[in-house]
Short mmCIF file of C-alpha atoms in Angstrom, two decimals:
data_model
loop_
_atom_site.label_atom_id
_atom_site.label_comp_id
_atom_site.label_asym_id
_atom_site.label_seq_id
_atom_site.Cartn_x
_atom_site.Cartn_y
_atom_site.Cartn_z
CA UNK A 1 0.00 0.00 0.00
CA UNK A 2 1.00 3.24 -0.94
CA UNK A 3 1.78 5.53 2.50
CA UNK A 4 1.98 8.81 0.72
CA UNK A 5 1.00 11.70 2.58
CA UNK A 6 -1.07 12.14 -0.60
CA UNK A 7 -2.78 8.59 -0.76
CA UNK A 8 -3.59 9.23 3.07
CA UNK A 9 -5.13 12.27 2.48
CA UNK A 10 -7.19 10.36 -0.15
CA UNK A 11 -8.00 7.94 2.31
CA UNK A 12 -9.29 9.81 4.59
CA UNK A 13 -11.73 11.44 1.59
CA UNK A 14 -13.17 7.88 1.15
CA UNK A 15 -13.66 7.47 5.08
CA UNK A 16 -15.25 10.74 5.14
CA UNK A 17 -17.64 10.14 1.68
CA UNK A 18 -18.64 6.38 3.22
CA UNK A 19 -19.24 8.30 6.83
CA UNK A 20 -22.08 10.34 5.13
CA UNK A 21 -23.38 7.51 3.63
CA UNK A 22 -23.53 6.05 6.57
CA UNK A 23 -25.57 9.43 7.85
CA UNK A 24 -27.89 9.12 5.46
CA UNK A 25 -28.62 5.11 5.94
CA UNK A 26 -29.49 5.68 9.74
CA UNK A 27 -31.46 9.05 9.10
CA UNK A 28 -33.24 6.76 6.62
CA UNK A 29 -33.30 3.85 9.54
CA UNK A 30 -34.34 5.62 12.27
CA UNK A 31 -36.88 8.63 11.20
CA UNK A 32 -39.73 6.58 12.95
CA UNK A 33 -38.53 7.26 16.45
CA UNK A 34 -40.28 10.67 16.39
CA UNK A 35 -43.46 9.62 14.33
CA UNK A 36 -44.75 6.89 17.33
CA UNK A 37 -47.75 9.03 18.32
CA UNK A 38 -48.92 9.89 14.85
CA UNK A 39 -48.20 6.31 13.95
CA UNK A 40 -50.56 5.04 16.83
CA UNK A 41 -52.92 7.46 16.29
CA UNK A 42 -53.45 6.95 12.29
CA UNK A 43 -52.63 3.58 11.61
CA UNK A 44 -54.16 2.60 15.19
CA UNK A 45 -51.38 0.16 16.32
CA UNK A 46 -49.91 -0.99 19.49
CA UNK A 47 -46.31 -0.49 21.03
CA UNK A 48 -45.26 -3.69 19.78
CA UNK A 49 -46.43 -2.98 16.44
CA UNK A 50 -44.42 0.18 17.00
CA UNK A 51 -41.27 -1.60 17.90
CA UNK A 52 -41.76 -4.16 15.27
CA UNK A 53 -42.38 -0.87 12.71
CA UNK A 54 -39.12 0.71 14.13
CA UNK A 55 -36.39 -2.86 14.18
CA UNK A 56 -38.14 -6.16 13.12
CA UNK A 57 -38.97 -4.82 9.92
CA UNK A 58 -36.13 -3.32 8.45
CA UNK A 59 -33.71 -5.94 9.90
CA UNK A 60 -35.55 -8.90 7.85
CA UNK A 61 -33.85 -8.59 4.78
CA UNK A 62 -30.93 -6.51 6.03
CA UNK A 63 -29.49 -9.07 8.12
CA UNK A 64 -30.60 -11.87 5.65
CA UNK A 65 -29.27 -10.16 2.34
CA UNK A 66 -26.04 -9.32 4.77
CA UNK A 67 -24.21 -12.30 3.95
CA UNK A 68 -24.37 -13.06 0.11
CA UNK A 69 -23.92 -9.07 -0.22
CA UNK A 70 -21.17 -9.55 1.92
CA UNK A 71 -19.56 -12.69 0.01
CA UNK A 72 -19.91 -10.29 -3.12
CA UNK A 73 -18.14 -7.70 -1.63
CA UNK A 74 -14.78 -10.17 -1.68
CA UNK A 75 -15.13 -10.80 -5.14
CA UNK A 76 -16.55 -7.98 -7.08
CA UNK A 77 -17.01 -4.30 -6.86
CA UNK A 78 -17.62 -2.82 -3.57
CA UNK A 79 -18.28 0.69 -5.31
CA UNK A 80 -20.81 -0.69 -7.07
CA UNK A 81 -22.28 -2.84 -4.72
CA UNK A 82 -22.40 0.54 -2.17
CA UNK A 83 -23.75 2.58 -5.28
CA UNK A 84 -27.16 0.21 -5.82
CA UNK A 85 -27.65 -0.19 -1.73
CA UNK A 86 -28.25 3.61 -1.44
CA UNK A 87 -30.31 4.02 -4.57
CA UNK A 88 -32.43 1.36 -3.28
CA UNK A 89 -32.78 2.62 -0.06
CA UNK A 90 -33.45 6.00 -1.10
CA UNK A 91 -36.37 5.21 -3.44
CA UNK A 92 -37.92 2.90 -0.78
CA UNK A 93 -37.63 5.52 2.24
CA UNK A 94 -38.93 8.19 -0.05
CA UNK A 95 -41.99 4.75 -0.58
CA UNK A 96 -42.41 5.15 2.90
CA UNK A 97 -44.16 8.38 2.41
CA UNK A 98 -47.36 7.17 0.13
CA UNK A 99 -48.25 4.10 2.09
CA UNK A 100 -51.99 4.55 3.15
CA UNK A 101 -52.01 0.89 5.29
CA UNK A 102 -49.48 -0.57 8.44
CA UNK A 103 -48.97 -3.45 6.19
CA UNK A 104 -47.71 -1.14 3.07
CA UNK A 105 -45.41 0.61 5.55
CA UNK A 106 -44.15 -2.58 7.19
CA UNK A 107 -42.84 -3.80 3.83
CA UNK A 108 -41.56 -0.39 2.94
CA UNK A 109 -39.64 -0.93 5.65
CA UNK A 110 -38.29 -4.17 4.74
CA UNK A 111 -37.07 -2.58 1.07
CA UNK A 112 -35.01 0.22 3.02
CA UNK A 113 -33.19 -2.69 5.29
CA UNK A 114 -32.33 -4.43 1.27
CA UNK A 115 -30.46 -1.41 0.31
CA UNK A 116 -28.81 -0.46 3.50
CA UNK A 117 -27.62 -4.28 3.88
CA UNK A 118 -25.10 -3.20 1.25
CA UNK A 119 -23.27 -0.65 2.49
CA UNK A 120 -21.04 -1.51 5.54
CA UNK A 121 -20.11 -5.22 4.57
CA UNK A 122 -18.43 -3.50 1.40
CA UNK A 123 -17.51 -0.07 3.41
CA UNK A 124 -15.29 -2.14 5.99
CA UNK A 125 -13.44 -4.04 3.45
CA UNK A 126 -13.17 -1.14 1.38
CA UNK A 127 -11.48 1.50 4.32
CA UNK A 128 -9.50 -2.00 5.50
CA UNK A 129 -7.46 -1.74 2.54
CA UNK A 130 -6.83 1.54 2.44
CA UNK A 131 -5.20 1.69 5.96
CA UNK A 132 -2.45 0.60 8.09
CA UNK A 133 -3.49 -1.70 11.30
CA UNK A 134 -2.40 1.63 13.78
CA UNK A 135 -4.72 3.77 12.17
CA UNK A 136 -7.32 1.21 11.49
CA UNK A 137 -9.08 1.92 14.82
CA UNK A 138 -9.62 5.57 14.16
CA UNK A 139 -10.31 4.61 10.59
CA UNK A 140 -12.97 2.46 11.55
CA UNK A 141 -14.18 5.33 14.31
CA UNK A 142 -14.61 7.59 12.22
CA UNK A 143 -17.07 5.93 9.50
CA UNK A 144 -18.94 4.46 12.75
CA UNK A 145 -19.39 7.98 13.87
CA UNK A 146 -22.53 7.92 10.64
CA UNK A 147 -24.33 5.55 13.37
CA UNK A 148 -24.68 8.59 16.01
CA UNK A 149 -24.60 11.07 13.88
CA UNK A 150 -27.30 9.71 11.75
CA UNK A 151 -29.24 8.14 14.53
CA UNK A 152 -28.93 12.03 16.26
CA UNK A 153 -29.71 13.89 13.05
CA UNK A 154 -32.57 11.96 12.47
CA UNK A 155 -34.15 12.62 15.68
CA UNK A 156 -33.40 16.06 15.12
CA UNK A 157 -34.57 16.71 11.55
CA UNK A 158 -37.69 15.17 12.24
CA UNK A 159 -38.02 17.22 15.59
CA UNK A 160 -37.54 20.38 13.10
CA UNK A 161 -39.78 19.65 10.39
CA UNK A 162 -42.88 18.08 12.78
CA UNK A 163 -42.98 22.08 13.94
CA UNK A 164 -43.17 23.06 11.19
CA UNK A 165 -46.02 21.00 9.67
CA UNK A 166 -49.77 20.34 11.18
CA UNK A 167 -49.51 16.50 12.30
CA UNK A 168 -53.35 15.90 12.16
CA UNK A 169 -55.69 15.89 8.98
CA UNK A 170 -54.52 14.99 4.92
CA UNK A 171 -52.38 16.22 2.59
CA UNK A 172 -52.86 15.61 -1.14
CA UNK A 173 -49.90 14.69 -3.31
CA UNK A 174 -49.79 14.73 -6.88
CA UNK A 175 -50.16 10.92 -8.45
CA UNK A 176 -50.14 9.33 -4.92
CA UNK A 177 -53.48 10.85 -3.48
CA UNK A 178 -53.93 11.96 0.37
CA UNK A 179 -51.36 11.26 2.68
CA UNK A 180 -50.43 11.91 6.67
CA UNK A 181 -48.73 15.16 6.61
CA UNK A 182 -45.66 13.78 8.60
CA UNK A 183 -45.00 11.11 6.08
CA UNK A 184 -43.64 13.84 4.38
CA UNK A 185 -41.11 13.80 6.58
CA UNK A 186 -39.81 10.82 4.58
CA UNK A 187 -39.55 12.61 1.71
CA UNK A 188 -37.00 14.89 2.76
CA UNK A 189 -34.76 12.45 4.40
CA UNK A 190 -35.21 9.83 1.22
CA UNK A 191 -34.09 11.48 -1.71
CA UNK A 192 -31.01 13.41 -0.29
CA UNK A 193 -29.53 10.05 -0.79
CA UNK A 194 -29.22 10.43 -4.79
CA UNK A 195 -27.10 13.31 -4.62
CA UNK A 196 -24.51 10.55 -2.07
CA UNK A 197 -24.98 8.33 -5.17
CA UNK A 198 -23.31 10.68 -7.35
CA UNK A 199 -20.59 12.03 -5.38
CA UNK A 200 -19.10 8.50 -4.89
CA UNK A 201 -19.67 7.61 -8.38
CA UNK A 202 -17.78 10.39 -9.71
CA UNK A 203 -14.88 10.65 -6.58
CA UNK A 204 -13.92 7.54 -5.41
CA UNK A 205 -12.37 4.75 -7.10
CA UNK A 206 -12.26 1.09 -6.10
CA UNK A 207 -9.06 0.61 -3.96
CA UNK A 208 -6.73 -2.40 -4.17
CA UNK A 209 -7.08 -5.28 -2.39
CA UNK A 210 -4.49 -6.14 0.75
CA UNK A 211 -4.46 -9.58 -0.22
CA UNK A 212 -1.37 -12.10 -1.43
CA UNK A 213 -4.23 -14.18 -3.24
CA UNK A 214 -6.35 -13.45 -5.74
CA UNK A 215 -8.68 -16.11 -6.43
CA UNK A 216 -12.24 -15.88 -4.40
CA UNK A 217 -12.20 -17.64 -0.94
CA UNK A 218 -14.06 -20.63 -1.42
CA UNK A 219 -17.20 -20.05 1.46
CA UNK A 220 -15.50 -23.47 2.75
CA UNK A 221 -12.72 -22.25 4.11
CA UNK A 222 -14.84 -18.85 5.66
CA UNK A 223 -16.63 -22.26 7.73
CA UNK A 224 -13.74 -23.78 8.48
CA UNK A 225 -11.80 -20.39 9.59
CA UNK A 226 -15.22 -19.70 11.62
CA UNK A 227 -14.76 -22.60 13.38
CA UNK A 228 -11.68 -22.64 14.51
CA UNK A 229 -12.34 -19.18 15.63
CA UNK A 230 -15.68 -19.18 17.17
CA UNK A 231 -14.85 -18.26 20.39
CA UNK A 232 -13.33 -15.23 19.63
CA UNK A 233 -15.55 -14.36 17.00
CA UNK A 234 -19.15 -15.30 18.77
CA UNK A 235 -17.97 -13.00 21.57
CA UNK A 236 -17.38 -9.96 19.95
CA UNK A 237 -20.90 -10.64 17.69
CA UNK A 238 -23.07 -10.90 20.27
CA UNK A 239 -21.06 -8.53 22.51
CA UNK A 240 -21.36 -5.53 20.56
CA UNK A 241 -24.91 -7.17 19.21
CA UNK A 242 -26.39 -6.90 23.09
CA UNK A 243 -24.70 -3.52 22.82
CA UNK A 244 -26.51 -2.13 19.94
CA UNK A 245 -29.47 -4.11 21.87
CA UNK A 246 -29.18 -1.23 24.64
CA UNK A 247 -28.26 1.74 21.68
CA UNK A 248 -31.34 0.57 19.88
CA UNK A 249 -33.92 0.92 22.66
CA UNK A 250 -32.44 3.98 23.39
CA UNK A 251 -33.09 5.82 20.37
CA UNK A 252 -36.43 4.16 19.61
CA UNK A 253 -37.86 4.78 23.21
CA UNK A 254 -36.52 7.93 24.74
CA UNK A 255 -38.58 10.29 22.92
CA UNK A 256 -41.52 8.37 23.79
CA UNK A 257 -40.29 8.01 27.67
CA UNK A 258 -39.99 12.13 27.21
CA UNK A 259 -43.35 12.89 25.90
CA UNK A 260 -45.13 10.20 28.30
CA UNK A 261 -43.43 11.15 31.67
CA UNK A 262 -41.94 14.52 31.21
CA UNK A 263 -44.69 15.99 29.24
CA UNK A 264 -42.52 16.82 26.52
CA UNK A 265 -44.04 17.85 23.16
CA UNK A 266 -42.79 15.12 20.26
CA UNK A 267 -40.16 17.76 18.90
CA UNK A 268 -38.72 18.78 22.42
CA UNK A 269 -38.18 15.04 22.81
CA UNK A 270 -36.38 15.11 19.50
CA UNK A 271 -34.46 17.94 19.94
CA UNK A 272 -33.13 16.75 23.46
CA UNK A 273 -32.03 13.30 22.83
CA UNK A 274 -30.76 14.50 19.24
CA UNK A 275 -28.05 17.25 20.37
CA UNK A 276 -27.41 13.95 23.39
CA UNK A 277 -27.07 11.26 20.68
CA UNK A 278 -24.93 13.53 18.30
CA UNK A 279 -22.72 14.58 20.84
CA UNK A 280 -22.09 12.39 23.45
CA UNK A 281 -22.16 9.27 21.23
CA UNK A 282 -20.34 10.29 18.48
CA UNK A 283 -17.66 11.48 21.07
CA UNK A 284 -18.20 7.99 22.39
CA UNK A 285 -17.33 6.36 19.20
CA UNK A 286 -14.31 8.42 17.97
CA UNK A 287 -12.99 8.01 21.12
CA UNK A 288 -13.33 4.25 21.16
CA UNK A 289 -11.18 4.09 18.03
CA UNK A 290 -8.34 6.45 18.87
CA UNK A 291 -8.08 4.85 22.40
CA UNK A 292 -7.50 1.21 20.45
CA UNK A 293 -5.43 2.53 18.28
CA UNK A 294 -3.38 4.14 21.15
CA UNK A 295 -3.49 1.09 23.43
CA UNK A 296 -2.26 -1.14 19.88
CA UNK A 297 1.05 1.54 19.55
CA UNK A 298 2.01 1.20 23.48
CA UNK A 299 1.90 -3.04 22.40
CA UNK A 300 -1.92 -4.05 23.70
CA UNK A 301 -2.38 -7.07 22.33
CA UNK A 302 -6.03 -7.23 23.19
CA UNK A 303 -6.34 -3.47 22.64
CA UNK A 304 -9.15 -3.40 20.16
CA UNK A 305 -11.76 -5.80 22.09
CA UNK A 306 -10.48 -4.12 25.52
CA UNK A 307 -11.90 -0.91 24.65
CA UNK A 308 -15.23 -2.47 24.25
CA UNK A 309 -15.09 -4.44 27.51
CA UNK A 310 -14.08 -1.05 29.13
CA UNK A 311 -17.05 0.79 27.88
CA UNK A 312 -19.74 -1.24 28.72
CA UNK A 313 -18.22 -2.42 32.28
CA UNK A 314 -19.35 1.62 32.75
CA UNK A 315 -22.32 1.05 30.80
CA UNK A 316 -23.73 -1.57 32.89
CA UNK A 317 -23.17 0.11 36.42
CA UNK A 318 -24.75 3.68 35.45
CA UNK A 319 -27.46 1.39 33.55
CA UNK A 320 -28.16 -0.18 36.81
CA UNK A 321 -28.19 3.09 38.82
CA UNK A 322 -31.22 3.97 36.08
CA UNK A 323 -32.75 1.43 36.88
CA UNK A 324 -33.09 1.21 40.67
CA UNK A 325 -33.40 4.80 40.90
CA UNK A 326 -36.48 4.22 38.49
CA UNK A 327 -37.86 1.55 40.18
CA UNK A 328 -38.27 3.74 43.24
CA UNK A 329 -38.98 7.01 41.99
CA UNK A 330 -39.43 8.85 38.42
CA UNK A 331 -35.56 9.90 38.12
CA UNK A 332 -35.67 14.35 37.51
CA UNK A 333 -35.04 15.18 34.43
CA UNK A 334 -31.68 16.97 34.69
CA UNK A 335 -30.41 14.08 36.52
CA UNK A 336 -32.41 11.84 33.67
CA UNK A 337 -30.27 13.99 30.92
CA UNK A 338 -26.82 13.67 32.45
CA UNK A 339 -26.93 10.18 32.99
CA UNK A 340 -28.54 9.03 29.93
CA UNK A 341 -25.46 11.19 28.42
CA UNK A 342 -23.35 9.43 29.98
CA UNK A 343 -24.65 6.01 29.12
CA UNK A 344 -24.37 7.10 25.31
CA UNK A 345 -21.30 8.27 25.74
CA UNK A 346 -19.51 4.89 27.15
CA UNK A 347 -21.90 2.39 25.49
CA UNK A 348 -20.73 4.09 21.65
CA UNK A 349 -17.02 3.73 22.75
CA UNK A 350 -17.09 -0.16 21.29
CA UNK A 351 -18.44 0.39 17.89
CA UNK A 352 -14.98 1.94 15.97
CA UNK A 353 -13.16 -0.36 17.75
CA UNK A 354 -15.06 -3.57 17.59
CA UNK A 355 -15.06 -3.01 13.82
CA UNK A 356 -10.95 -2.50 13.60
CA UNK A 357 -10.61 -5.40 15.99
CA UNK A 358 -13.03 -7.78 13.28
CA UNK A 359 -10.77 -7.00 10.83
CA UNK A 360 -7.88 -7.78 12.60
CA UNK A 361 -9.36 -11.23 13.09
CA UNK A 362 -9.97 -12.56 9.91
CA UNK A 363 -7.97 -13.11 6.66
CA UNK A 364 -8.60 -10.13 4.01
CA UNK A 365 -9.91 -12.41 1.50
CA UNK A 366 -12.57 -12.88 4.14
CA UNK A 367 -13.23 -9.13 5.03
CA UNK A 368 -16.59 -8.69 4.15
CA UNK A 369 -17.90 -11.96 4.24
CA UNK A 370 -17.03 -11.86 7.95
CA UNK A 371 -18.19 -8.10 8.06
CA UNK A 372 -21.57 -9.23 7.12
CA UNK A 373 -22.00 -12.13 9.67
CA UNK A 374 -21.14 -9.48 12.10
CA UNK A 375 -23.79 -6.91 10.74
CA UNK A 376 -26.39 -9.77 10.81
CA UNK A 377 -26.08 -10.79 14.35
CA UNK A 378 -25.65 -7.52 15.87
CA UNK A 379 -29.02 -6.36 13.53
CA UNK A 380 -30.93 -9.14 14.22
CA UNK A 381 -29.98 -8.71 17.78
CA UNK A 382 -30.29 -5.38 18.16
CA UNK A 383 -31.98 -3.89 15.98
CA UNK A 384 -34.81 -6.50 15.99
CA UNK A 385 -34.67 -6.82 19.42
CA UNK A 386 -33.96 -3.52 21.29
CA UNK A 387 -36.54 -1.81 20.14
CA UNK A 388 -39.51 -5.04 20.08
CA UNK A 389 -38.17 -5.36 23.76
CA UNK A 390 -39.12 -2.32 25.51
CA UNK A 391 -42.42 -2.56 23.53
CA UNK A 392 -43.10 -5.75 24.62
CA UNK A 393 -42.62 -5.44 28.04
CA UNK A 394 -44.87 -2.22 27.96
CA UNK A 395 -47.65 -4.03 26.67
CA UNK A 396 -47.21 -7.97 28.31
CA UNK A 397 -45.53 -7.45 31.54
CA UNK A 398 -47.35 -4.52 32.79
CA UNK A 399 -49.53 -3.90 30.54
CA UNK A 400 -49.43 -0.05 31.18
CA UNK A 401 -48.25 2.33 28.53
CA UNK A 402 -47.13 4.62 31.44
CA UNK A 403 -44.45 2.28 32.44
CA UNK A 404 -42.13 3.08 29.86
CA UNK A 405 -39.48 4.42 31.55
CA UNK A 406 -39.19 0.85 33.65
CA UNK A 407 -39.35 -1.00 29.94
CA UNK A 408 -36.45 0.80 28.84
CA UNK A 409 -34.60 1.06 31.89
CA UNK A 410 -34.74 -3.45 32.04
CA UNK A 411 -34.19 -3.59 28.27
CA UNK A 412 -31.07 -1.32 28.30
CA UNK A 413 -29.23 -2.91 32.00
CA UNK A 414 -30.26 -6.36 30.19
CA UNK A 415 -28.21 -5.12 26.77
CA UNK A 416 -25.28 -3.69 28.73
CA UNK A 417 -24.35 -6.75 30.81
CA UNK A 418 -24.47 -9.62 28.23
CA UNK A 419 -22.50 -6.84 26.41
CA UNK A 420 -19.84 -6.85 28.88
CA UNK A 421 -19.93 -9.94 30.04
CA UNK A 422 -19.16 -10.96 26.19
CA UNK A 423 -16.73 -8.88 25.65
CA UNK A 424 -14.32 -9.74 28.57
CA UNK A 425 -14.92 -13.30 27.61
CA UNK A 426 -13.23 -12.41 24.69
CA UNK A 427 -10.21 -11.03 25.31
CA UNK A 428 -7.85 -14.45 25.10
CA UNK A 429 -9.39 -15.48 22.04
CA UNK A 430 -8.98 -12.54 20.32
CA UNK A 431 -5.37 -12.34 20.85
CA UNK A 432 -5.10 -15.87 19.56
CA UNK A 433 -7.77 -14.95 16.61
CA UNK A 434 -5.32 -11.93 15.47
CA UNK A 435 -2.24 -14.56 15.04
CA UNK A 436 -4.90 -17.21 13.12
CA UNK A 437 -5.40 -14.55 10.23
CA UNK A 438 -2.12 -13.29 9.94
CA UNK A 439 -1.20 -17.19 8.90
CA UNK A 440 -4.07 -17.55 6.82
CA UNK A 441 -3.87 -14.32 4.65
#
């Protein structure tokens, strides 16, 4: 690999360019956290419809299509592939906007999660060979910051543009008839993606590949690598999966917990956890991956998966604090915002570096393949989960709609220690995963 100051610089371009695809994918993913009440209101639906609305459907076919995209991506074109996910997923957020039934929007849904499955499998192999293992961390940090940004802008678009348009009644648009007036809102986050399309298809070429072989990995030896790294490799899935579990729940059901217990209005909800979310976690996340890469210089072995065991150790305890202090008495809502800060802050310091550590861990003919097994647990996991949960235990367990802030407090303690407990597992068979794909590349 070239190290030119030059070809760094250009590197850092592509990180950048994938980072705000990234943006646009969980801006795409995660408008629906602000829309629960007009949801409920015009589509008359439950909370677990809600959470199945928000997770379940868009992580069908994201986690599913995952792994064939992902076997793709260590063959062919990852420009490409990245260049068809966000068209799709534009056109079916923008689809979003003209469905008149729960059904139509559920499988809406399910077309955005198609498109987006394309984009990180072939991102992380892409941004793997265009940098060195000491700056892989930050690398890797960096384009995981689109997952708090995104997840914050979202929250905060949507908490801008609900003021500014009447949620109640119809609006008529032209060859689609009468819609809600706040499915509008996906038309201003869907189609911002085309003009993404067209800035990587005219900027950024398809690197190299850090590879001795060139001949496709035969999905064979991906089993037989898997298995004689499962240890290692099941522990940081499901770690950072039972993370994202916590994340998810988080950004699905705060607002909701705002307007229900705090008497917040649906945009003050927005606006509060979206300047949170798109400071403290993407602080959380950049750190993460400039910490591992620090800990790697000084000799770390472990460095990468450390990080992650680090964060949500913290995670956990102020998760538990939440939710005793709950359990006893509606937490104030200064004290509410600091520590929910705080939780976003150490449960996002994983992400960068759980990604740099996965690609430590496997042979780079096996990059993506292994990128999308990753994706597809921690989706299925939390994405499908994190959200459903909180919902679920709302309406089963006690059956009271008022009890939110107990359904997220459980669901996010419950993420946040499997998390950690995962994680430190971990540790020794990551070492000894790291040494397994430097002898297999």
């Amino acid at each position: 690999m070239n190290n030119s100051s030059s070809s760094l610089r250009y590197a850092w371009y592509v990180v950048g360019v994938l980072m705000l695809a990234y943006i646009s994918s969980f801006i795409d993913r995660q408008v629906l956290t602000l829309l629960v009440k007009p949801l409920k209101r015009d589509f008359g639906i439950t909370d677990t419809q809600v959470g199945l609305l928000i997770g379940f459907s868009f992580a069908i076919f994201y986690t599913l299509l995952g792994i064939p995209i992902g076997r793709l991506a260590d063959r062919k074109s990852r420009k490409s592939i990245i260049l068809w996910g966000i068209t799709i997923w534009s056109f079916m957020t923008v689809l979003c906007g003209v469905t008149d039934t729960y059904g139509e929007l559920f499988w809406a849904r399910v077309g955005v999660g198609i498109g987006e499955a394309a984009l990180s499998p072939a991102a992380y192999s892409m941004i793997s060979d265009l940098f060195p293992r000491q700056k892989l961390g930050t690398a890797m940090g960096v384009y995981n910051l689109g997952v708090y940004v995104g997840s914050g802008l979202s929250i905060l678009l949507v908490a801008l543009i609900l003021k500014l348009i009447n949620v109640e009644g119809m609006w008529h648009v032209p060859f689609f008839g009468e819609v809600y007036p706040w499915q509008s809102v996906f038309f201003m986050v869907g189609l911002p993606g085309l003009l993404i399309v067209l800035l990587i298809g005219f900027t950024i070429k398809e690197p190299a590949r850090q590879q001795s072989r060139k001949e496709a990995v035969a999905f064979l030896e991906v089993t037989k690598y898997f298995r004689s790294n499962q240890a290692s490799l099941l522990c940081l899935f499901f770690g950072i999966a039972f993370m994202a579990f916590a994340s998810y729940a988080t950004t699905a059901w705060i607002p909701t917990l705002l307007v229900r217990k705090y008497a917040f209005t649906e945009s003050q909800a927005g606006l509060l956890l979206g300047v949170i979310i798109t400071v403290f976690s993407t602080l959380g996340v950049y750190t993460g991956g400039r910490y591992a890469d620090k800990l790697t210089k000084d000799g770390v072995a472990d460095a990468k998966m450390r990080v992650g065991f680090q964060g949500m150790l913290i995670g956990t305890a102020l998760a538990g604090v939440v939710l005793v202090m709950m359990i006893f008495k509606l937490i104030p809502l200064i004290l509410l915002v600091g520590l929910l800060a705080m939780i976003c802050f150490f449960t996002s310091l994983p992400y960068g570096a759980a990604t740099a550590a996965l690609q430590e861990m496997v042979p780079a003919p096996m990059r993506a393949t292994f990128s999308a097994f990753f994706l597809f647990v921690v989706n299925i996991v939390g994405l499908g989960g994190g959200p459903l949960a909180v919902g679920f235990i709302n309406d089963k367990i006690f059956g009271d709609t008022q009890q939110v802030h107990l359904s997220w407090a459980i669901s996010v303690l419950i993420g946040c220690s499997l998390s950690c407990m995962l994680l430190f597992k971990g540790l020794k068979p990551f070492v000894r995963s790291i040494d397994n794909a430097k002898q297999t590349s």
